[in-house]
Amino acid sequence: MGNSQGQQNPDTSRIELCKVYLETLKPFEKKYQFQKIIGNYMNKSEFFYKPMILLIGQFSTGKTTFIKHLIGSEFPGCNIGPEPTTDGFTVVMSGEKQVRIPGAAATVDKRLPFENLQTFGLTFLNTPGILSGEKQTTRGYDFNGVITYFSQHASRVILFFDAYKLDISEEFGNSINALIPVSDKLRILLNKADNAHTQQLVKIYGALLWSLARIIKTPEVVKIYVGTFHDGAIANVSMKDYFETEQERLISDLASLPQTRSVTLLNDVIKRARLVRSHAYLINNLRKKKKKHIPKKYDEILDATCSEYELCVGDFPSKETELQFMEKVNIKSIKKLKKKEINAINNLLEVTIPRISESMRGETFRIPKKKLIIGHVGNENAVFSENEVGIMLGKSNPSFMKNLKETHYSQFLALNPEQSRISLKQLKQTLLDSHLPNIICDKIWMHCNPKNKPKVDAMQYALACHLRDLALQGHEIPSTLPSHLHIMQ
C-alpha cells in the first residue's frame, strides 16, 4: 500500500508533454527547419497513440509469420511464402473488426500517427522484405527515409535474421545504419533457429555477432534473441526449453511497452530539444561565414561553438547531416537566435521536463520493493517473504490453492457452470479478455488443462486466473509449474 497523493493518470503527463512540445519546442524547430535534420515534426496524435513495433528484415525471414503467430490469426494483406511477398509497409492495429485502410487514407486520418508520411508519397508496419541489387532497390520513394521515420516513432525496432541466411545486403546495411540513432530501441531476432542443431547454432550466433559488429558500432551490445516464431512444432526438440525461454523474454519485453510509453515519449522530446538547441547554436555561428567556406571551416566552428556554450560534439547532428542541410537551406535567411528563445528551451530542459519526469515515476513504477501483501488469498494479513514473488508466490502456504479457489469462485459461478464445470470456450474467453500474447495464453491453457478435457472445474479456473494475473504483472510463466501450484486432474 502506498500513498496515492500526487499520483496522476498517465494521460495527464502526456497532455502536459504534448502541450510543451507543440507550444515551445515545435515553433523553435520550425524556425531552424529541423525537419530537414531529423526528418519530421511530431504531431498531437503521436503523444496519445499506442506503442508501435517496427519489424525489419530481408525477405523470407519470418516477419509476417511472427505477427500472425502473436495475434493468433491472419490479417488483411497477410501473404506468407519463401519468395518476396510483402511489397509495401503494412501497419497492423487492433480493432473491433478486420478492415483494410488504404495508405492515402491513413496518412490524412488525424486519429492516426502517420500524417507526416505524406511527404514520402507512399501508398502504404510490417516492412517489405529487403533485397539486393539496383533493380530491387529502385522503389520510387525514399525507403531509408521511411525506415528512419518509423524508427523514430516506434517504441521498439526488431531486426529479423534467418539462421541460414545471415548475409547483409547493401540495402539492408543502409537500413541498419539508419537505425543507429535509435539503437536503444533496437532488438535482434535470430529467427527459424530450430532448424539448426546445437553446434551449428553456436556457429550461426557467432557469425551474426561478427556481421553486426561491422555495422552497428555502438558501445552497448544490441540484445539478440534466438528462437522460432511459427505455429508448428519445434524441430530441434533438445533446444525446446531454450527457445521457449527466449520467446518469453522477447514477448515480455514487448508487453512492457504500454507501461513505459510515457517515458519513451519523454526521452524522444528530450533528445529533440537538445539536438535542435545545438543545431540552432551552430547555425547562428555559421551565419557569419560565406557558404563556400563552411565545409573547410566546419570543424573549427563546431569546436568554437562547443566551447562557447559548454556542449560536446555528441550533442550535435552529424557533420554530414549538417553540411547537407547547408546545401539545401540559405542559413542567412534564418533569423538570428534570440536570447528569449534559447531561454525557453533551456527552461524546458532544466525545469519543465524534470517536473514531468518526476510525475511519471508515480505512474509507471509502483512495484513494492520488499514485501508483497496479499489481501484475499490466504490470511488477510498474510505476508510472504520477498523470495515468494511471481510464480513462487504462496509456496510456504499449504492452503494457497484452496484459498485461490475461494478467491475466484464468485467469478466462476458467474459463468453458470454445469455440474460444477465450465466449457473450454468460456475458459478461452477468460484468457483472451486479458489481451495477453497468444503464446502466453497457450502456456496457461496447457497448465490448467494438460489432459485437454472438454470441461474444467473451479480449481482449474482459479489457476488460470492466477497465472493470467501473474503474466499481466510482468512475471514469466515457466514451462513447468512449481509443486505448490499442481492440481489434481
Coordinates of C-alpha atoms in Angstrom, one line a residue:
M1 CA 0.0 0.0 0.0
G2 CA 1.4 3.4 -0.9
N3 CA 0.2 7.0 -0.5
S4 CA -1.6 7.9 -3.7
Q5 CA -1.3 11.6 -3.1
G6 CA 0.4 13.3 -6.0
Q7 CA 0.0 10.4 -8.4
Q8 CA -1.5 11.2 -11.8
N9 CA -3.3 9.4 -14.6
P10 CA -0.7 8.6 -17.3
D11 CA -2.7 10.8 -19.7
T12 CA -2.1 13.8 -17.5
S13 CA 1.7 13.8 -18.1
R14 CA 1.2 13.1 -21.8
I15 CA -1.1 16.0 -22.2
E16 CA 1.4 18.3 -20.5
L17 CA 4.3 16.9 -22.6
C18 CA 2.3 17.3 -25.8
K19 CA 1.5 20.9 -24.8
V20 CA 5.1 21.7 -24.1
Y21 CA 6.2 20.3 -27.4
L22 CA 3.6 22.0 -29.5
E23 CA 3.8 25.4 -27.8
T24 CA 7.5 25.7 -27.1
L25 CA 9.7 23.2 -28.9
K26 CA 7.9 22.8 -32.3
P27 CA 7.9 26.6 -33.1
F28 CA 11.7 26.6 -32.4
E29 CA 12.2 23.5 -34.6
K30 CA 10.3 25.2 -37.4
K31 CA 12.4 28.3 -37.2
Y32 CA 15.5 26.3 -37.7
Q33 CA 13.9 23.9 -40.3
F34 CA 14.7 21.0 -38.0
Q35 CA 12.6 18.6 -40.1
K36 CA 15.4 18.6 -42.7
I37 CA 17.7 17.4 -39.9
I38 CA 15.6 14.8 -38.2
G39 CA 13.0 14.0 -40.9
N40 CA 9.7 15.3 -39.5
Y41 CA 7.9 17.1 -36.7
M42 CA 5.8 15.3 -34.1
N43 CA 2.1 15.7 -34.3
K44 CA -0.5 15.6 -31.5
S45 CA -1.8 12.0 -32.2
E46 CA 1.7 10.6 -31.6
F47 CA 1.5 11.5 -27.9
F48 CA -1.6 9.5 -27.3
Y49 CA -1.4 6.6 -29.7
K50 CA -0.4 3.0 -28.7
P51 CA 3.2 1.9 -28.8
M52 CA 4.4 0.9 -32.3
I53 CA 6.7 -2.0 -33.0
L54 CA 8.7 -1.9 -36.3
L55 CA 9.8 -5.2 -37.9
I56 CA 12.7 -5.0 -40.4
G57 CA 14.5 -7.8 -42.3
Q58 CA 15.4 -9.3 -45.6
F59 CA 12.7 -11.3 -47.5
S60 CA 11.5 -14.6 -46.0
T61 CA 13.0 -14.0 -42.5
G62 CA 9.6 -14.6 -40.8
K63 CA 8.3 -11.1 -40.2
T64 CA 4.7 -11.7 -41.3
T65 CA 4.7 -15.2 -39.7
F66 CA 5.9 -13.5 -36.4
I67 CA 2.9 -11.2 -36.4
K68 CA 0.4 -14.0 -37.3
H69 CA 1.9 -16.1 -34.5
L70 CA 1.5 -13.4 -31.9
I71 CA -2.0 -12.2 -32.8
G72 CA -3.2 -15.8 -33.4
S73 CA -4.8 -15.1 -36.9
E74 CA -4.1 -13.9 -40.3
F75 CA -4.6 -10.2 -41.0
P76 CA -5.6 -8.2 -44.1
G77 CA -2.8 -8.2 -46.6
C78 CA -1.1 -11.2 -44.9
N79 CA 0.8 -13.2 -47.5
I80 CA 3.4 -15.8 -46.5
G81 CA 5.9 -17.5 -48.8
P82 CA 9.6 -18.3 -49.5
E83 CA 9.6 -15.6 -52.2
P84 CA 9.3 -11.8 -51.6
T85 CA 5.6 -11.4 -50.7
T86 CA 5.3 -8.2 -48.8
D87 CA 5.7 -5.3 -51.2
G88 CA 4.8 -2.3 -49.0
F89 CA 4.7 -1.1 -45.4
T90 CA 1.8 -2.8 -43.5
V91 CA 0.5 -1.3 -40.3
V92 CA -1.3 -3.9 -38.1
M93 CA -3.5 -2.3 -35.4
S94 CA -6.1 -3.7 -33.1
G95 CA -9.8 -3.1 -33.7
E96 CA -13.3 -4.5 -33.4
K97 CA -13.3 -6.0 -36.9
Q98 CA -10.8 -6.7 -39.7
V99 CA -10.7 -3.9 -42.2
R100 CA -8.1 -2.7 -44.7
I101 CA -7.4 1.1 -44.8
P102 CA -5.6 2.3 -47.9
G103 CA -2.3 4.2 -47.2
A104 CA -3.5 7.5 -48.6
A105 CA -6.5 7.4 -46.2
A106 CA -4.3 6.5 -43.2
T107 CA -1.9 9.4 -43.8
V108 CA -4.8 12.0 -43.6
D109 CA -6.6 10.5 -40.6
K110 CA -5.9 12.8 -37.7
R111 CA -6.5 10.0 -35.3
L112 CA -3.5 8.0 -36.6
P113 CA 0.1 9.0 -36.2
F114 CA 1.0 8.7 -39.9
E115 CA 0.3 12.3 -41.1
N116 CA 4.0 13.0 -41.8
L117 CA 4.2 10.1 -44.2
Q118 CA 2.5 12.2 -46.9
T119 CA 6.0 13.7 -47.6
F120 CA 7.2 10.4 -48.9
G121 CA 4.3 9.9 -51.4
L122 CA 3.7 6.4 -50.0
T123 CA 0.7 4.2 -50.6
F124 CA 1.3 2.3 -47.8
L125 CA 4.2 -1.8 -40.1
N126 CA 5.4 -4.9 -41.4
T127 CA 8.1 -3.7 -43.8
P128 CA 8.7 -5.1 -47.3
G129 CA 11.5 -7.7 -47.5
I130 CA 14.8 -6.1 -48.2
L131 CA 16.6 -7.4 -51.3
S132 CA 19.9 -6.6 -53.0
G133 CA 20.6 -5.2 -56.4
E134 CA 19.8 -2.0 -58.2
K135 CA 16.6 -3.3 -59.7
Q136 CA 15.1 -4.1 -56.3
T137 CA 16.4 -1.0 -54.5
T138 CA 14.7 1.4 -57.0
R139 CA 11.4 1.7 -55.2
G140 CA 10.1 5.1 -56.3
Y141 CA 10.4 6.6 -52.8
D142 CA 13.0 7.1 -50.1
F143 CA 13.0 3.7 -48.5
N144 CA 15.6 4.6 -45.8
G145 CA 13.7 7.9 -45.2
V146 CA 10.6 5.9 -44.3
I147 CA 12.6 3.5 -42.2
T148 CA 14.1 6.4 -40.3
Y149 CA 10.6 7.9 -39.8
F150 CA 9.1 4.7 -38.4
S151 CA 12.1 4.0 -36.2
Q152 CA 11.8 7.5 -34.6
H153 CA 8.2 6.9 -33.8
A154 CA 8.4 3.3 -32.8
S155 CA 8.8 2.1 -29.2
R156 CA 10.7 -1.0 -30.3
V157 CA 12.5 -2.0 -33.6
I158 CA 13.1 -5.7 -34.3
L159 CA 15.7 -6.7 -36.9
F160 CA 15.0 -10.2 -38.3
F161 CA 17.6 -12.6 -39.4
D162 CA 17.1 -16.1 -40.8
A163 CA 19.5 -18.6 -39.2
Y164 CA 20.5 -19.9 -42.6
K165 CA 20.6 -16.5 -44.5
L166 CA 22.9 -14.2 -42.4
D167 CA 24.2 -12.2 -45.4
I168 CA 23.5 -8.5 -45.1
S169 CA 22.7 -6.9 -48.5
E170 CA 23.7 -3.3 -49.3
E171 CA 20.2 -2.0 -48.8
F172 CA 19.8 -3.9 -45.5
G173 CA 23.1 -2.5 -44.3
N174 CA 21.9 1.0 -45.2
S175 CA 18.7 0.4 -43.3
I176 CA 20.6 -0.8 -40.2
N177 CA 22.8 2.3 -40.4
A178 CA 19.6 4.5 -40.4
L179 CA 18.7 2.8 -37.1
I180 CA 21.9 3.6 -35.2
P181 CA 20.5 6.9 -33.8
V182 CA 17.7 4.8 -32.1
S183 CA 19.9 1.9 -31.1
D184 CA 18.4 1.9 -27.6
K185 CA 15.1 0.7 -29.2
L186 CA 16.8 -2.0 -31.3
R187 CA 16.4 -5.7 -30.7
I188 CA 17.8 -8.5 -32.9
L189 CA 15.8 -11.8 -33.6
L190 CA 17.7 -14.8 -34.9
N191 CA 14.6 -16.5 -36.3
K192 CA 14.0 -20.0 -37.6
A193 CA 16.8 -21.2 -35.3
D194 CA 15.1 -24.6 -34.5
N195 CA 16.3 -26.0 -37.9
A196 CA 19.9 -26.0 -36.6
H197 CA 21.4 -28.4 -34.2
T198 CA 23.1 -27.1 -31.1
Q199 CA 26.7 -27.0 -32.5
Q200 CA 25.5 -25.3 -35.7
L201 CA 23.5 -22.7 -33.7
V202 CA 26.6 -21.7 -31.7
K203 CA 28.5 -21.0 -35.0
I204 CA 25.5 -19.2 -36.5
Y205 CA 25.2 -17.0 -33.4
G206 CA 28.9 -16.1 -33.6
A207 CA 28.7 -15.3 -37.3
L208 CA 25.7 -13.0 -36.7
L209 CA 27.6 -11.1 -33.9
W210 CA 30.6 -10.7 -36.2
S211 CA 28.4 -9.3 -39.1
L212 CA 26.5 -6.9 -36.8
A213 CA 29.7 -5.6 -35.2
R214 CA 30.9 -4.3 -38.6
I215 CA 27.7 -2.2 -39.0
I216 CA 26.3 -1.3 -35.5
K217 CA 29.3 0.4 -33.9
T218 CA 27.8 1.4 -30.6
P219 CA 29.2 1.0 -27.1
E220 CA 26.3 -1.2 -25.9
V221 CA 25.8 -4.7 -27.2
V222 CA 22.5 -5.0 -29.0
K223 CA 20.3 -7.6 -27.4
I224 CA 19.9 -10.8 -29.6
Y225 CA 17.0 -13.2 -29.1
V226 CA 17.2 -16.7 -30.5
G227 CA 14.1 -18.6 -31.4
T228 CA 11.5 -19.6 -33.9
F229 CA 8.1 -17.9 -34.2
H230 CA 5.6 -20.1 -36.0
D231 CA 2.6 -22.3 -35.2
G232 CA 4.2 -25.6 -35.9
A233 CA 6.3 -27.9 -33.7
I234 CA 9.8 -27.0 -32.8
A235 CA 12.2 -29.0 -35.0
N236 CA 15.2 -29.2 -32.5
V237 CA 13.5 -30.8 -29.5
S238 CA 16.7 -30.7 -27.4
M239 CA 16.6 -26.9 -27.5
K240 CA 12.9 -26.6 -26.9
D241 CA 13.2 -25.1 -23.4
Y242 CA 15.8 -22.6 -24.5
F243 CA 13.7 -21.4 -27.5
E244 CA 10.6 -21.1 -25.3
T245 CA 12.6 -19.1 -22.7
E246 CA 13.9 -16.7 -25.4
Q247 CA 10.4 -16.3 -26.8
E248 CA 9.0 -15.4 -23.4
R249 CA 11.8 -12.9 -22.8
L250 CA 11.1 -11.2 -26.1
I251 CA 7.3 -11.2 -25.5
S252 CA 7.8 -9.8 -22.0
D253 CA 10.0 -7.0 -23.5
L254 CA 7.2 -6.1 -25.9
A255 CA 4.5 -6.5 -23.3
S256 CA 6.2 -3.8 -21.1
L257 CA 6.0 -1.2 -23.8
P258 CA 2.5 0.2 -22.9
Q259 CA 3.7 0.8 -19.3
T260 CA 6.8 2.6 -20.5
R261 CA 5.2 4.5 -23.4
S262 CA 5.2 7.9 -21.5
V263 CA 8.8 7.5 -20.6
T264 CA 9.7 6.8 -24.2
L265 CA 7.9 9.9 -25.4
L266 CA 9.7 12.0 -22.7
N267 CA 13.0 10.6 -23.9
D268 CA 12.2 11.4 -27.5
V269 CA 11.3 15.0 -26.6
I270 CA 14.5 15.5 -24.6
K271 CA 16.6 14.2 -27.5
R272 CA 14.9 16.5 -29.9
A273 CA 15.2 19.5 -27.6
R274 CA 19.0 19.0 -27.1
L275 CA 19.6 18.4 -30.8
V276 CA 17.7 21.4 -32.1
R277 CA 19.3 23.6 -29.4
S278 CA 22.8 22.6 -30.6
H279 CA 21.7 22.9 -34.2
A280 CA 20.5 26.5 -33.5
Y281 CA 23.7 27.5 -31.8
L282 CA 25.8 26.1 -34.7
I283 CA 23.6 27.8 -37.4
N284 CA 23.9 31.1 -35.5
N285 CA 27.7 30.9 -35.7
L286 CA 27.8 29.6 -39.3
R287 CA 25.7 32.6 -40.5
K288 CA 28.8 34.8 -40.2
K289 CA 30.7 32.7 -42.8
K290 CA 30.4 32.6 -46.6
K291 CA 28.6 29.4 -47.8
K292 CA 31.6 28.2 -49.9
H293 CA 33.9 28.4 -46.9
I294 CA 31.7 26.4 -44.5
P295 CA 32.9 22.9 -45.4
K296 CA 36.5 23.8 -44.7
K297 CA 35.8 25.8 -41.6
Y298 CA 33.1 23.5 -40.2
D299 CA 35.2 21.6 -37.6
E300 CA 36.8 24.8 -36.4
I301 CA 33.4 26.5 -35.9
L302 CA 31.9 23.4 -34.3
D303 CA 34.8 23.3 -31.7
A304 CA 34.3 27.0 -31.0
T305 CA 30.5 26.5 -30.6
C306 CA 31.1 23.6 -28.1
S307 CA 33.5 25.8 -26.1
E308 CA 31.2 28.8 -26.1
Y309 CA 28.1 27.0 -24.9
E310 CA 29.7 24.2 -22.9
L311 CA 28.5 21.4 -25.2
C312 CA 30.1 18.3 -26.6
V313 CA 30.3 17.1 -30.2
G314 CA 27.8 14.4 -29.5
D315 CA 25.1 17.0 -28.8
F316 CA 25.1 18.0 -32.5
P317 CA 23.7 16.4 -35.6
S318 CA 26.4 14.6 -37.6
K319 CA 28.8 16.7 -39.8
E320 CA 27.4 15.0 -42.9
T321 CA 23.8 15.9 -41.9
E322 CA 24.6 19.5 -41.2
L323 CA 26.6 20.0 -44.4
Q324 CA 23.7 18.5 -46.4
F325 CA 21.4 21.0 -44.6
M326 CA 23.7 23.9 -45.6
E327 CA 23.4 22.8 -49.2
K328 CA 19.6 22.8 -49.1
V329 CA 19.0 25.9 -47.0
N330 CA 20.1 29.5 -47.2
I331 CA 21.1 29.9 -43.5
K332 CA 21.4 33.6 -43.8
S333 CA 17.6 33.7 -44.3
I334 CA 17.1 32.2 -40.8
K335 CA 16.6 34.9 -38.3
K336 CA 19.2 35.4 -35.6
L337 CA 18.9 33.4 -32.4
K338 CA 17.2 35.4 -29.7
K339 CA 18.0 35.1 -26.0
K340 CA 14.3 34.7 -25.2
E341 CA 14.0 31.7 -27.5
I342 CA 17.0 29.8 -26.1
N343 CA 16.0 30.6 -22.5
A344 CA 12.6 29.0 -23.2
I345 CA 14.4 25.8 -24.5
N346 CA 16.8 25.8 -21.5
N347 CA 13.8 26.2 -19.1
L348 CA 12.1 23.3 -20.9
L349 CA 15.1 21.0 -20.4
E350 CA 16.1 22.2 -16.9
V351 CA 12.7 22.8 -15.2
T352 CA 9.6 21.6 -17.1
I353 CA 11.0 18.2 -18.3
P354 CA 12.3 17.2 -14.8
R355 CA 8.9 18.1 -13.3
I356 CA 7.1 15.9 -15.8
S357 CA 9.6 13.2 -15.3
E358 CA 9.0 13.2 -11.6
S359 CA 5.3 12.9 -12.0
M360 CA 5.7 9.9 -14.3
R361 CA 7.5 8.0 -11.7
G362 CA 4.3 7.6 -9.7
E363 CA 2.5 6.4 -12.9
T364 CA 4.9 3.7 -14.1
F365 CA 6.8 2.3 -11.2
R366 CA 4.6 1.0 -8.4
I367 CA 6.1 -2.4 -7.7
P368 CA 6.8 -3.0 -3.9
K369 CA 10.5 -3.3 -3.1
K370 CA 10.4 -5.5 -0.1
K371 CA 7.3 -7.3 1.0
L372 CA 4.2 -8.4 -1.0
I373 CA 1.0 -8.3 0.9
I374 CA -1.9 -10.3 -0.4
G375 CA -5.4 -9.2 0.6
H376 CA -7.7 -12.1 -0.1
V377 CA -5.5 -15.2 -0.8
G378 CA -4.9 -16.9 2.5
N379 CA -5.0 -14.9 5.7
E380 CA -5.9 -11.3 5.2
N381 CA -2.7 -10.2 6.9
A382 CA -0.5 -12.8 5.3
V383 CA 2.9 -11.6 4.3
F384 CA 5.1 -13.7 2.0
S385 CA 8.8 -13.3 2.0
E386 CA 10.4 -11.3 -0.7
N387 CA 11.6 -14.5 -2.4
E388 CA 7.9 -15.6 -2.8
V389 CA 7.0 -13.4 -5.7
G390 CA 5.9 -14.2 -9.2
I391 CA 5.4 -17.9 -9.8
M392 CA 6.7 -18.8 -6.3
L393 CA 4.0 -16.8 -4.6
G394 CA 2.3 -18.9 -1.9
K395 CA 4.9 -21.6 -1.8
S396 CA 5.1 -21.6 2.0
N397 CA 1.3 -21.6 2.4
P398 CA -0.2 -25.2 2.4
S399 CA -3.7 -23.7 1.8
F400 CA -2.7 -21.5 -1.1
M401 CA -4.6 -23.4 -3.8
K402 CA -7.7 -23.8 -1.6
N403 CA -7.7 -20.0 -0.9
L404 CA -7.0 -19.3 -4.5
K405 CA -10.2 -21.3 -5.5
E406 CA -12.2 -19.3 -2.9
T407 CA -10.9 -16.0 -4.3
H408 CA -12.1 -16.7 -7.8
Y409 CA -15.1 -18.8 -7.0
S410 CA -17.7 -16.0 -7.4
Q411 CA -16.3 -15.3 -10.9
F412 CA -16.5 -19.0 -11.7
L413 CA -20.2 -19.1 -10.6
A414 CA -20.9 -16.1 -12.8
L415 CA -20.1 -18.2 -15.8
N416 CA -23.1 -20.5 -14.9
P417 CA -21.2 -23.8 -14.6
E418 CA -23.0 -27.1 -15.4
Q419 CA -22.2 -29.9 -12.9
S420 CA -19.5 -27.7 -11.4
R421 CA -17.6 -27.3 -14.6
I422 CA -17.4 -24.7 -17.4
S423 CA -16.7 -25.2 -21.1
L424 CA -13.3 -24.7 -22.7
K425 CA -14.8 -21.9 -24.8
Q426 CA -15.5 -20.0 -21.5
L427 CA -12.0 -20.6 -20.2
K428 CA -10.5 -19.5 -23.6
Q429 CA -12.6 -16.3 -23.5
T430 CA -11.3 -15.5 -20.0
L431 CA -7.7 -15.7 -21.3
L432 CA -8.5 -13.8 -24.5
D433 CA -10.1 -10.9 -22.5
S434 CA -6.7 -10.4 -20.8
H435 CA -5.1 -9.4 -24.2
L436 CA -2.0 -11.3 -23.3
P437 CA 0.0 -12.7 -26.3
N438 CA -1.3 -16.0 -27.6
I439 CA 1.9 -17.8 -26.7
I440 CA 1.4 -17.0 -23.1
C441 CA -2.3 -17.8 -23.2
D442 CA -1.4 -21.2 -24.7
K443 CA 1.1 -21.9 -21.9
I444 CA -1.6 -21.0 -19.2
W445 CA -4.1 -23.2 -21.1
M446 CA -1.7 -26.2 -21.0
H447 CA -1.0 -25.8 -17.3
C448 CA -4.7 -25.7 -16.4
N449 CA -5.9 -28.4 -18.7
P450 CA -2.9 -30.7 -19.6
K451 CA -5.1 -33.6 -20.5
N452 CA -7.3 -31.4 -22.7
K453 CA -10.6 -32.5 -21.1
P454 CA -13.8 -31.0 -22.6
K455 CA -14.6 -29.0 -19.4
V456 CA -12.7 -27.5 -16.4
D457 CA -13.6 -27.2 -12.7
A458 CA -13.3 -24.3 -10.3
M459 CA -9.8 -25.2 -9.2
Q460 CA -8.5 -25.2 -12.9
Y461 CA -10.3 -21.9 -13.5
A462 CA -8.7 -20.4 -10.4
L463 CA -5.2 -21.5 -11.5
A464 CA -5.8 -20.0 -15.0
C465 CA -6.9 -16.7 -13.4
H466 CA -3.8 -16.7 -11.1
L467 CA -1.4 -17.4 -13.9
R468 CA -3.1 -14.7 -16.0
D469 CA -2.7 -12.1 -13.3
L470 CA 1.0 -13.0 -12.8
A471 CA 1.6 -12.6 -16.6
L472 CA -0.2 -9.2 -16.6
Q473 CA 2.1 -8.1 -13.8
G474 CA 5.1 -8.9 -16.0
H475 CA 6.1 -12.2 -14.4
E476 CA 7.2 -15.1 -16.6
I477 CA 5.1 -18.3 -16.8
P478 CA 7.5 -21.2 -16.8
S479 CA 7.1 -24.4 -18.9
T480 CA 6.9 -26.4 -15.6
L481 CA 4.9 -25.2 -12.6
P482 CA 6.3 -25.4 -9.1
S483 CA 4.9 -28.2 -6.9
H484 CA 2.6 -25.9 -4.8
L485 CA 0.6 -25.0 -8.0
H486 CA 0.0 -28.6 -9.1
I487 CA -3.7 -29.6 -9.2
M488 CA -5.4 -33.0 -9.3
Q489 CA -7.0 -33.7 -12.7

